[in-house]
Short mmCIF file of C-alpha atoms in Angstrom, two decimals:
data_model
loop_
_atom_site.label_atom_id
_atom_site.label_comp_id
_atom_site.label_asym_id
_atom_site.label_seq_id
_atom_site.Cartn_x
_atom_site.Cartn_y
_atom_site.Cartn_z
CA MET U 164 2.58 -31.39 1.18
CA ILE U 165 0.04 -34.19 1.51
CA LYS U 166 -2.57 -31.78 0.22
CA ILE U 167 -0.59 -30.46 -2.76
CA LEU U 168 -0.11 -34.16 -3.60
CA LYS U 169 -3.68 -34.98 -3.53
CA TYR U 170 -4.86 -32.09 -5.70
CA SER U 171 -1.61 -32.33 -8.21
CA PHE U 172 -2.70 -36.19 -8.29
CA TYR U 173 -6.45 -35.62 -8.58
CA ASP U 174 -5.89 -33.04 -11.44
CA LEU U 175 -3.42 -35.47 -13.21
CA MET U 176 -5.54 -38.38 -13.05
CA ARG U 177 -8.60 -36.50 -14.80
CA SER U 178 -6.35 -35.27 -17.68
CA ARG U 179 -6.85 -36.88 -21.18
CA TRP U 180 -2.89 -37.55 -21.37
CA SER U 181 -2.85 -39.84 -18.14
CA TYR U 182 -5.83 -41.99 -19.68
CA ILE U 183 -3.94 -42.01 -23.11
CA TYR U 184 -0.68 -43.41 -21.28
CA PHE U 185 -2.67 -45.85 -19.18
CA LEU U 186 -4.42 -47.14 -22.07
CA PHE U 187 -1.14 -47.28 -24.09
CA TYR U 188 0.27 -49.64 -21.33
CA LEU U 189 -2.87 -51.51 -21.24
CA ALA U 190 -3.02 -52.08 -24.92
CA LEU U 191 0.70 -52.97 -24.95
CA GLY U 192 0.42 -55.38 -22.14
CA PHE U 193 -2.51 -57.12 -23.94
CA ILE U 194 -0.88 -57.06 -27.50
CA LEU U 195 2.53 -58.40 -26.13
CA LEU U 196 0.99 -61.32 -24.58
CA PHE U 197 -1.00 -61.98 -27.41
CA LEU U 198 2.06 -61.93 -29.64
CA ASN U 199 4.39 -63.89 -27.47
CA GLN U 200 1.91 -66.31 -25.70
CA ASP U 201 4.48 -66.27 -23.05
CA VAL U 202 4.91 -64.29 -19.90
CA SER U 203 8.81 -64.18 -19.73
CA LYS U 204 9.19 -63.36 -23.23
CA ALA U 205 6.77 -60.59 -23.11
CA VAL U 206 8.83 -59.38 -19.98
CA ILE U 207 11.85 -58.95 -22.12
CA THR U 208 10.26 -57.01 -24.55
CA LEU U 209 8.58 -54.92 -21.95
CA LEU U 210 12.10 -54.23 -20.33
CA ASN U 211 13.13 -52.62 -23.90
CA ILE U 212 9.92 -50.56 -24.14
CA ILE U 213 9.69 -49.15 -20.61
CA ILE U 214 13.56 -48.51 -20.06
CA VAL U 215 13.24 -45.96 -23.01
CA LEU U 216 9.55 -44.95 -22.50
CA THR U 217 9.20 -44.22 -18.85
CA PRO U 218 12.18 -41.56 -18.97
CA LEU U 219 10.69 -40.03 -22.00
CA ILE U 220 7.11 -39.75 -20.61
CA GLY U 221 8.51 -38.82 -17.22
CA THR U 222 10.42 -35.83 -18.76
CA LEU U 223 7.65 -34.72 -21.01
CA PHE U 224 5.03 -34.76 -18.43
CA GLY U 225 7.51 -33.37 -15.84
CA VAL U 226 8.31 -29.95 -17.86
CA MET U 227 4.72 -29.80 -19.24
CA TYR U 228 3.13 -30.02 -16.07
CA PHE U 229 5.52 -27.52 -14.49
CA TYR U 230 4.95 -24.85 -17.11
CA ASN U 231 1.07 -25.52 -17.28
CA SER U 232 0.24 -25.19 -13.34
CA LYS U 233 2.51 -21.98 -13.26
CA GLU U 234 -0.20 -19.66 -12.49
CA PHE U 235 -1.75 -22.33 -10.27
CA THR U 236 1.62 -22.15 -8.46
CA GLU U 237 1.57 -18.58 -7.99
CA LEU U 238 -2.03 -19.06 -6.32
CA LEU U 239 -0.46 -21.88 -4.08
CA LEU U 240 2.34 -19.67 -3.25
CA ALA U 241 0.27 -17.00 -1.76
CA GLN U 242 -1.34 -19.51 0.30
CA PRO U 243 0.12 -20.12 3.97
CA ILE U 244 2.05 -23.02 2.70
CA LYS U 245 5.77 -23.60 2.59
CA ARG U 246 7.79 -23.43 -0.91
CA SER U 247 9.57 -26.75 -0.76
CA ASN U 248 5.90 -28.49 0.14
CA ILE U 249 4.19 -27.14 -3.04
CA PHE U 250 7.25 -28.19 -5.29
CA VAL U 251 7.49 -31.66 -3.66
CA GLY U 252 3.92 -32.22 -3.44
CA GLN U 253 3.40 -31.59 -7.19
CA TYR U 254 6.65 -33.53 -7.84
CA LEU U 255 5.06 -36.62 -6.20
CA GLY U 256 1.82 -36.04 -7.72
CA ILE U 257 3.30 -36.55 -11.14
CA SER U 258 5.34 -39.00 -10.46
CA LEU U 259 2.84 -41.09 -8.62
CA SER U 260 0.18 -41.00 -11.13
CA LEU U 261 2.69 -41.79 -13.91
CA SER U 262 3.96 -44.88 -11.96
CA LEU U 263 0.04 -45.72 -11.26
CA SER U 264 -0.47 -45.64 -15.18
CA LEU U 265 2.16 -47.88 -15.47
CA VAL U 266 1.76 -50.44 -12.92
CA VAL U 267 -2.09 -50.80 -13.28
CA GLY U 268 -1.98 -50.35 -17.23
CA LEU U 269 0.65 -53.44 -17.37
CA GLY U 270 -0.81 -55.03 -14.15
CA ILE U 271 -4.19 -55.75 -15.62
CA PRO U 272 -3.53 -57.70 -18.93
CA PHE U 273 -0.51 -59.56 -17.05
CA LEU U 274 -2.75 -60.63 -14.06
CA ALA U 275 -5.49 -61.61 -16.67
CA TYR U 276 -2.90 -63.62 -18.43
CA GLY U 277 -2.21 -65.71 -15.18
CA LEU U 278 0.93 -63.98 -13.86
CA PHE U 279 0.44 -65.64 -10.46
CA GLN U 280 0.98 -69.21 -12.09
CA SER U 281 3.94 -67.84 -13.66
CA ALA U 282 7.74 -68.02 -12.31
CA GLU U 283 8.09 -64.50 -14.17
CA ILE U 284 6.31 -62.65 -11.11
CA PHE U 285 9.19 -61.61 -9.42
CA ASN U 286 10.69 -60.15 -12.63
CA PHE U 287 7.43 -58.64 -13.59
CA PHE U 288 7.52 -56.82 -10.50
CA SER U 289 11.19 -55.75 -10.64
CA LEU U 290 10.40 -54.64 -14.16
CA LEU U 291 7.42 -52.39 -12.79
CA LEU U 292 9.53 -51.30 -9.72
CA ILE U 293 12.53 -49.92 -12.00
CA GLY U 294 9.80 -48.44 -14.57
CA ALA U 295 8.42 -46.45 -11.56
CA MET U 296 11.92 -45.43 -10.32
CA LEU U 297 12.71 -44.17 -13.60
CA SER U 298 9.52 -42.24 -13.77
CA PHE U 299 10.48 -40.51 -10.44
CA ILE U 300 14.16 -40.05 -11.76
CA PHE U 301 13.27 -38.31 -14.69
CA VAL U 302 10.51 -36.18 -13.56
CA ALA U 303 12.80 -34.84 -10.80
CA LEU U 304 15.13 -33.89 -13.47
CA ALA U 305 12.61 -32.13 -15.78
CA PHE U 306 11.39 -30.33 -12.71
CA ASN U 307 14.93 -29.09 -12.37
CA LEU U 308 15.11 -27.89 -15.74
CA ALA U 309 11.70 -26.25 -15.75
CA LEU U 310 12.57 -24.45 -12.38
CA TYR U 311 15.98 -23.29 -13.92
CA PHE U 312 14.42 -21.93 -17.09
CA ASP U 313 11.55 -19.93 -17.41
CA ASP U 314 11.65 -19.78 -21.13
CA LYS U 315 9.36 -22.94 -22.19
CA ILE U 316 11.07 -23.64 -25.43
CA LYS U 317 14.65 -23.62 -23.62
CA GLY U 318 13.28 -25.95 -20.93
CA PHE U 319 11.65 -28.32 -23.12
CA GLY U 320 14.26 -28.59 -25.73
CA LEU U 321 17.10 -29.13 -22.72
CA ALA U 322 14.67 -31.65 -21.41
CA ILE U 323 14.49 -33.64 -24.50
CA ILE U 324 18.04 -33.56 -24.89
CA THR U 325 18.67 -34.71 -21.13
CA TRP U 326 16.47 -37.82 -22.09
CA LEU U 327 18.12 -38.15 -25.37
CA PHE U 328 21.43 -38.18 -23.56
CA PHE U 329 20.91 -40.71 -21.06
CA ALA U 330 18.95 -42.98 -23.39
CA VAL U 331 21.13 -42.67 -26.53
CA ILE U 332 23.97 -40.60 -26.35
CA TYR U 333 25.60 -41.85 -23.32
CA ASP U 334 25.70 -45.28 -25.01
CA GLY U 335 27.33 -44.15 -27.95
CA LEU U 336 30.06 -42.10 -26.11
CA PHE U 337 30.26 -45.40 -24.02
CA LEU U 338 30.96 -47.39 -27.00
CA ILE U 339 33.26 -45.19 -28.49
CA THR U 340 35.37 -45.17 -25.26
CA MET U 341 35.56 -48.90 -25.24
CA LEU U 342 36.25 -49.05 -28.93
CA MET U 343 39.32 -46.40 -28.71
CA PHE U 344 40.74 -48.00 -25.29
CA ASP U 345 39.94 -51.57 -26.06
CA ASP U 346 43.46 -52.39 -25.49
CA TYR U 347 42.80 -51.72 -21.71
CA PRO U 348 41.10 -53.76 -19.12
CA LEU U 349 37.80 -51.82 -19.22
CA ASP U 350 35.47 -53.92 -17.18
CA LYS U 351 35.74 -51.65 -14.08
CA PHE U 352 35.42 -48.50 -16.14
CA ALA U 353 32.06 -50.31 -17.70
CA LEU U 354 30.77 -50.78 -14.43
CA GLY U 355 31.52 -47.33 -13.17
CA ALA U 356 30.16 -45.63 -16.46
CA THR U 357 26.78 -47.90 -16.14
CA ILE U 358 26.34 -46.69 -12.57
CA PHE U 359 26.21 -43.06 -13.58
CA ASN U 360 23.16 -43.67 -16.13
CA PRO U 361 19.96 -44.24 -14.48
CA ILE U 362 18.83 -45.82 -17.58
CA ASP U 363 21.71 -48.24 -18.40
CA LEU U 364 21.80 -49.19 -14.74
CA SER U 365 18.11 -50.08 -14.85
CA ARG U 366 18.74 -52.16 -17.71
CA ILE U 367 21.55 -53.95 -16.53
CA LEU U 368 19.64 -54.57 -13.29
CA ILE U 369 16.75 -56.29 -15.24
CA ILE U 370 19.00 -58.06 -17.68
CA LEU U 371 21.10 -59.77 -14.78
CA LYS U 372 17.33 -60.62 -13.07
CA LEU U 373 16.43 -62.32 -16.14
CA ASP U 374 19.64 -64.46 -16.10
CA ILE U 375 20.37 -63.59 -19.53
CA SER U 376 23.56 -61.89 -18.85
CA ALA U 377 25.34 -64.28 -21.35
CA LEU U 378 24.13 -61.48 -23.68
CA LEU U 379 26.72 -59.24 -22.27
CA GLY U 380 29.93 -61.32 -22.92
CA TYR U 381 32.71 -61.13 -20.95
CA THR U 382 32.17 -57.51 -19.16
CA GLY U 383 28.48 -59.44 -18.33
CA ALA U 384 30.63 -61.51 -16.18
CA VAL U 385 32.33 -58.83 -14.21
CA PHE U 386 28.63 -57.20 -14.03
CA GLN U 387 27.08 -60.66 -12.84
CA ASP U 388 29.88 -60.53 -10.30
CA PHE U 389 28.68 -57.28 -8.84
CA PHE U 390 25.21 -56.94 -9.54
CA GLY U 391 24.16 -60.73 -9.23
CA THR U 392 24.97 -60.78 -5.43
CA SER U 393 22.78 -59.00 -2.80
CA PHE U 394 24.97 -56.64 -2.40
CA GLY U 395 24.94 -55.50 -5.80
CA LEU U 396 21.19 -55.68 -6.19
CA PHE U 397 21.14 -53.57 -2.89
CA PHE U 398 23.76 -51.02 -4.26
CA SER U 399 22.18 -50.31 -7.29
CA LEU U 400 18.77 -49.91 -5.47
CA VAL U 401 20.51 -47.32 -3.58
CA LEU U 402 21.97 -45.66 -6.37
CA LEU U 403 18.64 -45.21 -8.24
CA SER U 404 17.39 -43.79 -4.83
CA LEU U 405 20.02 -41.33 -4.94
CA TRP U 406 19.21 -40.53 -8.55
CA ILE U 407 15.58 -39.62 -7.07
CA ILE U 408 17.02 -37.71 -3.87
CA LEU U 409 19.71 -35.65 -5.07
CA PRO U 410 17.45 -33.95 -7.92
CA LEU U 411 14.94 -33.64 -5.08
CA LEU U 412 17.07 -31.80 -3.04
CA LEU U 413 17.99 -29.39 -5.84
CA ILE U 414 14.15 -28.93 -6.23
CA VAL U 415 14.10 -27.75 -2.62
CA VAL U 416 16.88 -25.61 -2.84
CA LYS U 417 16.21 -23.82 -6.03
CA SER U 418 12.56 -23.51 -5.38
CA LYS U 419 13.39 -21.35 -2.05
CA ARG U 420 15.32 -18.96 -4.11
CA LYS U 421 13.18 -18.27 -7.00
CA ASP U 422 10.91 -15.58 -8.28
CA PHE U 423 7.51 -16.12 -9.58
CA MET E 105 1.15 -2.55 10.32
CA ILE E 106 3.48 -3.19 7.06
CA GLU E 107 7.24 -1.79 7.41
CA ILE E 108 9.49 -2.23 4.55
CA ASN E 109 13.08 -0.90 4.63
CA ASN E 110 15.45 -0.60 1.93
CA LEU E 111 13.92 -3.33 -0.18
CA VAL E 112 16.07 -3.99 -3.47
CA LYS E 113 14.92 -6.19 -6.04
CA ARG E 114 17.05 -6.64 -9.43
CA PHE E 115 15.98 -9.29 -12.19
CA GLY E 116 19.14 -9.60 -13.82
CA LYS E 117 20.79 -6.45 -14.71
CA LEU E 118 17.27 -4.56 -14.20
CA THR E 119 16.56 -3.05 -10.85
CA VAL E 120 12.82 -3.14 -10.51
CA LEU E 121 12.90 -1.70 -6.63
CA ASP E 122 15.61 0.48 -6.10
CA GLY E 123 15.70 0.89 -2.29
CA ILE E 124 12.09 1.06 -1.20
CA ASN E 125 11.11 2.43 2.33
CA LEU E 126 7.63 2.35 3.26
CA SER E 127 5.13 1.79 6.09
CA PHE E 128 1.46 1.18 5.82
CA LEU E 129 -0.73 1.85 8.87
CA ASN E 130 -3.24 -0.90 9.77
CA GLY E 131 -6.79 -0.42 8.51
CA GLY E 132 -7.62 1.69 5.46
CA ILE E 133 -7.18 1.29 1.58
CA HIS E 134 -3.76 1.91 0.37
CA THR E 135 -3.47 2.28 -3.28
CA VAL E 136 -0.15 1.59 -5.21
CA LEU E 137 0.21 3.51 -8.22
CA GLY E 138 2.82 4.12 -11.03
CA PRO E 139 3.41 3.41 -14.83
CA ASN E 140 3.93 0.15 -16.26
CA GLY E 141 6.74 -1.35 -15.35
CA SER E 142 7.32 0.72 -12.14
CA GLY E 143 7.49 -2.33 -9.94
CA LYS E 144 3.94 -2.41 -8.53
CA THR E 145 3.40 -6.22 -8.80
CA THR E 146 6.89 -6.81 -7.59
CA LEU E 147 6.48 -4.70 -4.54
CA ILE E 148 3.32 -6.68 -3.90
CA LYS E 149 4.80 -10.05 -4.66
CA SER E 150 7.58 -9.25 -2.05
CA ILE E 151 5.25 -8.58 0.25
CA LEU E 152 3.93 -12.20 -0.20
CA GLY E 153 7.02 -13.90 -0.62
CA ILE E 154 6.33 -14.78 -4.10
CA VAL E 155 9.36 -12.86 -5.23
CA VAL E 156 12.32 -12.99 -2.94
CA PRO E 157 14.17 -9.64 -2.88
CA ASN E 158 17.75 -8.98 -2.98
CA LYS E 159 18.12 -6.88 -0.08
CA GLY E 160 15.99 -5.11 2.83
CA THR E 161 13.60 -6.11 5.27
CA ILE E 162 9.65 -6.44 5.25
CA LYS E 163 8.14 -6.73 8.47
CA ILE E 164 4.14 -7.37 9.44
CA ASN E 165 2.81 -6.25 12.62
CA GLY E 166 6.75 -6.23 13.92
CA LYS E 167 7.57 -9.70 12.58
CA GLU E 168 10.14 -10.16 9.79
CA VAL E 169 8.45 -12.10 7.11
CA ILE E 170 11.01 -12.76 4.40
CA GLY E 171 11.56 -16.51 3.94
CA LYS E 172 8.38 -17.48 6.13
CA TRP E 173 5.30 -18.73 5.13
CA GLN E 174 2.80 -19.00 8.29
CA TYR E 175 2.08 -15.29 7.91
CA ARG E 176 0.67 -15.75 4.68
CA ASP E 177 -2.54 -16.92 6.89
CA ASP E 178 -3.30 -13.66 7.59
CA ILE E 179 -3.31 -12.33 3.96
CA SER E 180 -5.78 -12.91 1.16
CA TYR E 181 -4.29 -12.21 -2.23
CA MET E 182 -5.90 -11.70 -5.79
CA PRO E 183 -3.29 -11.84 -8.63
CA GLN E 184 -3.49 -9.89 -11.55
CA ILE E 185 -4.51 -12.78 -14.02
CA ALA E 186 -6.21 -15.68 -12.69
CA HIS E 187 -5.44 -19.04 -14.26
CA PHE E 188 -6.68 -22.27 -12.16
CA PRO E 189 -5.99 -25.96 -12.50
CA GLN E 190 -8.14 -26.51 -15.76
CA ASN E 191 -9.36 -30.06 -14.98
CA LEU E 192 -11.30 -28.79 -11.64
CA LYS E 193 -14.73 -27.72 -11.56
CA VAL E 194 -15.44 -24.26 -9.97
CA LYS E 195 -16.79 -25.41 -6.65
CA GLU E 196 -14.05 -28.19 -6.49
CA LEU E 197 -11.47 -25.41 -6.60
CA PHE E 198 -13.30 -23.40 -3.73
CA LYS E 199 -13.45 -26.65 -1.82
CA MET E 200 -9.65 -27.04 -2.41
CA ILE E 201 -8.70 -23.64 -1.31
CA LYS E 202 -10.85 -23.95 1.90
CA ASP E 203 -9.24 -27.27 2.37
CA LEU E 204 -5.55 -25.68 2.01
CA ARG E 205 -6.23 -22.99 4.14
CA ASN E 206 -7.75 -24.84 6.97
CA THR E 207 -11.09 -22.27 7.42
CA SER E 208 -14.52 -22.92 6.31
CA ILE E 209 -15.96 -19.43 5.66
CA ASN E 210 -19.12 -19.43 4.04
CA GLU E 211 -18.46 -18.33 0.18
CA ASN E 212 -22.15 -18.79 -0.78
CA GLU E 213 -23.08 -14.92 -0.18
CA LEU E 214 -20.15 -14.06 -2.57
CA ILE E 215 -21.15 -16.79 -5.08
CA SER E 216 -24.54 -15.11 -5.36
CA LEU E 217 -23.53 -11.71 -5.54
CA PHE E 218 -21.39 -12.34 -8.67
CA GLN E 219 -23.85 -14.51 -9.87
CA LEU E 220 -21.53 -17.70 -10.21
CA GLU E 221 -24.55 -20.40 -9.19
CA SER E 222 -24.77 -21.57 -12.74
CA HIS E 223 -20.90 -21.77 -13.35
CA LEU E 224 -20.25 -24.03 -10.31
CA ASP E 225 -20.48 -27.34 -12.17
CA LYS E 226 -18.29 -25.99 -15.00
CA LYS E 227 -14.98 -26.75 -15.46
CA LEU E 228 -12.25 -24.14 -15.07
CA SER E 229 -11.13 -24.44 -18.35
CA ASN E 230 -14.42 -23.53 -20.01
CA LEU E 231 -14.69 -20.26 -18.08
CA SER E 232 -14.61 -16.88 -19.78
CA GLY E 233 -11.93 -14.25 -18.67
CA GLY E 234 -14.49 -12.09 -16.98
CA THR E 235 -15.97 -15.22 -15.05
CA SER E 236 -12.41 -16.39 -14.03
CA GLN E 237 -11.78 -13.02 -12.52
CA LYS E 238 -15.04 -13.46 -10.59
CA VAL E 239 -13.90 -16.67 -8.95
CA ASN E 240 -10.54 -14.90 -8.38
CA ILE E 241 -12.85 -12.31 -6.38
CA VAL E 242 -14.54 -15.02 -4.71
CA ILE E 243 -11.59 -16.75 -3.76
CA THR E 244 -10.05 -13.95 -2.29
CA PHE E 245 -12.78 -12.79 -0.23
CA MET E 246 -14.06 -16.02 1.23
CA PHE E 247 -11.44 -15.60 4.12
CA ASP E 248 -11.50 -13.40 7.03
CA ALA E 249 -7.65 -12.16 6.62
CA PRO E 250 -6.81 -9.12 8.15
CA LEU E 251 -4.59 -8.03 5.30
CA ILE E 252 -5.84 -7.96 1.84
CA ILE E 253 -3.89 -7.40 -1.30
CA LEU E 254 -5.22 -6.96 -4.62
CA ASP E 255 -3.35 -6.75 -7.80
CA GLU E 256 -5.12 -5.09 -10.50
CA PRO E 257 -8.56 -6.40 -9.35
CA THR E 258 -10.88 -4.60 -11.94
CA THR E 259 -9.16 -6.41 -15.12
CA GLY E 260 -12.13 -7.98 -17.27
CA LEU E 261 -15.03 -7.21 -14.98
CA ASP E 262 -18.19 -5.85 -16.12
CA PRO E 263 -19.55 -2.89 -14.42
CA VAL E 264 -22.09 -4.81 -12.29
CA ALA E 265 -19.13 -6.83 -11.12
CA LEU E 266 -17.24 -4.00 -10.52
CA ILE E 267 -19.76 -2.23 -8.49
CA SER E 268 -20.18 -5.50 -6.34
CA LEU E 269 -16.27 -5.43 -5.98
CA LYS E 270 -16.18 -1.77 -4.69
CA LYS E 271 -18.95 -2.68 -2.21
CA ILE E 272 -17.04 -5.56 -0.89
CA ILE E 273 -13.76 -3.46 -0.66
CA LYS E 274 -15.67 -0.60 1.39
CA GLN E 275 -17.29 -3.36 3.45
CA LYS E 276 -13.92 -4.83 4.48
CA LYS E 277 -12.50 -1.64 5.19
CA ASP E 278 -15.45 -0.95 7.58
CA GLU E 279 -14.44 -4.05 9.21
CA GLY E 280 -11.39 -2.81 9.93
CA LYS E 281 -9.15 -4.76 7.51
CA THR E 282 -6.13 -3.23 5.86
CA ILE E 283 -6.33 -3.14 2.26
CA LEU E 284 -3.84 -2.73 -0.47
CA ILE E 285 -4.28 -2.35 -4.16
CA SER E 286 -2.36 -1.68 -7.41
CA THR E 287 -4.43 -0.19 -10.08
CA HIS E 288 -4.66 1.71 -13.32
CA ILE E 289 -8.05 3.03 -12.79
CA MET E 290 -8.07 6.60 -11.45
CA SER E 291 -11.68 6.86 -10.74
CA LEU E 292 -11.21 3.70 -8.31
CA VAL E 293 -8.35 5.28 -6.74
CA GLU E 294 -10.25 8.85 -6.11
CA GLU E 295 -13.32 7.04 -4.84
CA ILE E 296 -11.94 4.47 -2.23
CA SER E 297 -8.49 5.22 -1.64
CA ASP E 298 -7.39 6.62 1.89
CA GLU E 299 -3.67 6.89 1.16
CA ILE E 300 -1.86 6.38 -2.20
CA VAL E 301 1.61 5.49 -3.04
CA PHE E 302 3.29 6.45 -6.31
CA LEU E 303 5.83 4.22 -7.47
CA LEU E 304 8.15 5.39 -10.17
CA ASP E 305 11.27 3.42 -11.63
CA GLY E 306 11.40 1.41 -8.50
CA LYS E 307 11.53 4.34 -5.83
CA ILE E 308 8.77 5.89 -3.99
CA TYR E 309 7.73 9.33 -5.66
CA PHE E 310 4.80 10.14 -3.23
CA GLN E 311 3.08 8.60 -0.40
CA GLY E 312 0.26 10.58 0.95
CA THR E 313 -3.76 11.31 0.31
CA THR E 314 -5.24 11.98 -2.99
CA ASP E 315 -5.50 15.78 -2.01
CA GLU E 316 -2.09 16.18 -0.82
CA LEU E 317 -0.95 14.74 -4.32
CA LYS E 318 -3.25 17.41 -6.00
CA LYS E 319 -1.91 20.02 -3.81
CA GLN E 320 1.52 18.97 -4.41
CA THR E 321 1.07 19.08 -8.25
CA GLU E 322 -1.06 22.17 -8.16
CA GLN E 323 -3.47 20.12 -10.09
CA ASP E 324 -7.14 19.93 -9.43
CA ASN E 325 -7.92 16.27 -10.88
CA LEU E 326 -6.16 13.24 -10.09
CA GLU E 327 -5.76 12.18 -13.63
CA ASN E 328 -3.82 15.37 -14.40
CA ALA E 329 -1.77 15.32 -11.24
CA ILE E 330 -0.31 11.88 -12.25
CA ALA E 331 0.29 12.97 -15.84
CA ASN E 332 2.08 16.20 -14.21
CA VAL E 333 4.33 13.69 -12.06
CA LEU E 334 5.25 11.56 -14.84
CA ARG E 335 5.99 14.90 -17.04
CA GLU E 336 8.20 16.06 -14.37
CA SER E 337 9.90 12.89 -14.10
CA ASP E 338 10.92 12.60 -17.70
CA ASP E 339 12.53 16.15 -17.47
#
């Protein structure tokens, strides 16, 4: 598995798209710091970008890589390698290379700006950690879709819809429900509904870390109550990890039965 | 020895392999023939574990192989169309495959046989179809596996490369390897096969030597014999 990981990673690190992704974050970091002149403001702006962009790029890279390397996968399948190792290896290769682009791309400008002198260092690293976790989650979801649908167009379409659902539609449904049932106490429901969307979960986590939860109003208090404690933090990290582990298990199960 | 028992493979409603019973003895060149869509590639891929059969068993040298992977150490496989990671160079691909299989056989002889020296530093995405196929051949034959499976190996090869390919196949046969080939090129079949298996609509229609097939169909050349089989099956 390590070998497959190594080669997928190596393959991606040389692809033009990885550079573009890396350069994008590099430019973004410098521009934000230049415009804001302040690390903590830059971190908040980054939050909004990372929370939407890493899932989108993860989804797109995930399906694209899977479909593009189909023949290579066939070559690997004919070698004495366990099936699940091929797919898990490729999965880790993509996720790691995307996370690396994110971490290094944003790390360089923030380090250059003097991150270590700033009080925001911990928040910045949580943001990078969340971004990396979101990459892992959405690459895993994309891999599942690509494994289930041999038709590229279908796989691509559904991957985009998955991203759209978690990034936009879910929030819409959430808001509609809140409006329709606003006579009832909904804070527990809001908490529950957030947990099932990795993007929302990440957003709330970071907002609470940044101590701007007043923006969230009354529900924010409930959230603060829950996520603000070390148990809440631990719980949400466990949930995000589950969002990685469960799709990964599905990849293993599905890949065992698939024909190529 | 490969023993296949009651092998069934369906893709949705389409039954591609319909209860195949087949055995290949060790050594010699065995050719799988059949019209397009008769299940040749599916049969080969089932043996390799790339396709998961619905029913049946496949044993290689007495050991059940479905769902296993270690047995592929003893198989060299050449797929019909080869596509490789586009960002790698040819020599990096060779290095990678050697690394994945944990063996260190010298491929230089094969590289010079197929005149690939000048291509070693090129990226795989820049190779022509025929050159990729030559790379594919080198990858297949750079290991000393006792079972060699070739799926339509002649696709896109120029005559010089084709002669080299036949030479290697014969050499491997003389070394006592078992070779399984699927092909449409009748001249190749007649020239090198020890045994042919004729697949039709997912069933074994014939297994034996070329002479036996000619005798059975009362034809004096293989092409006509095959055509005869196909005509009969239409009636």
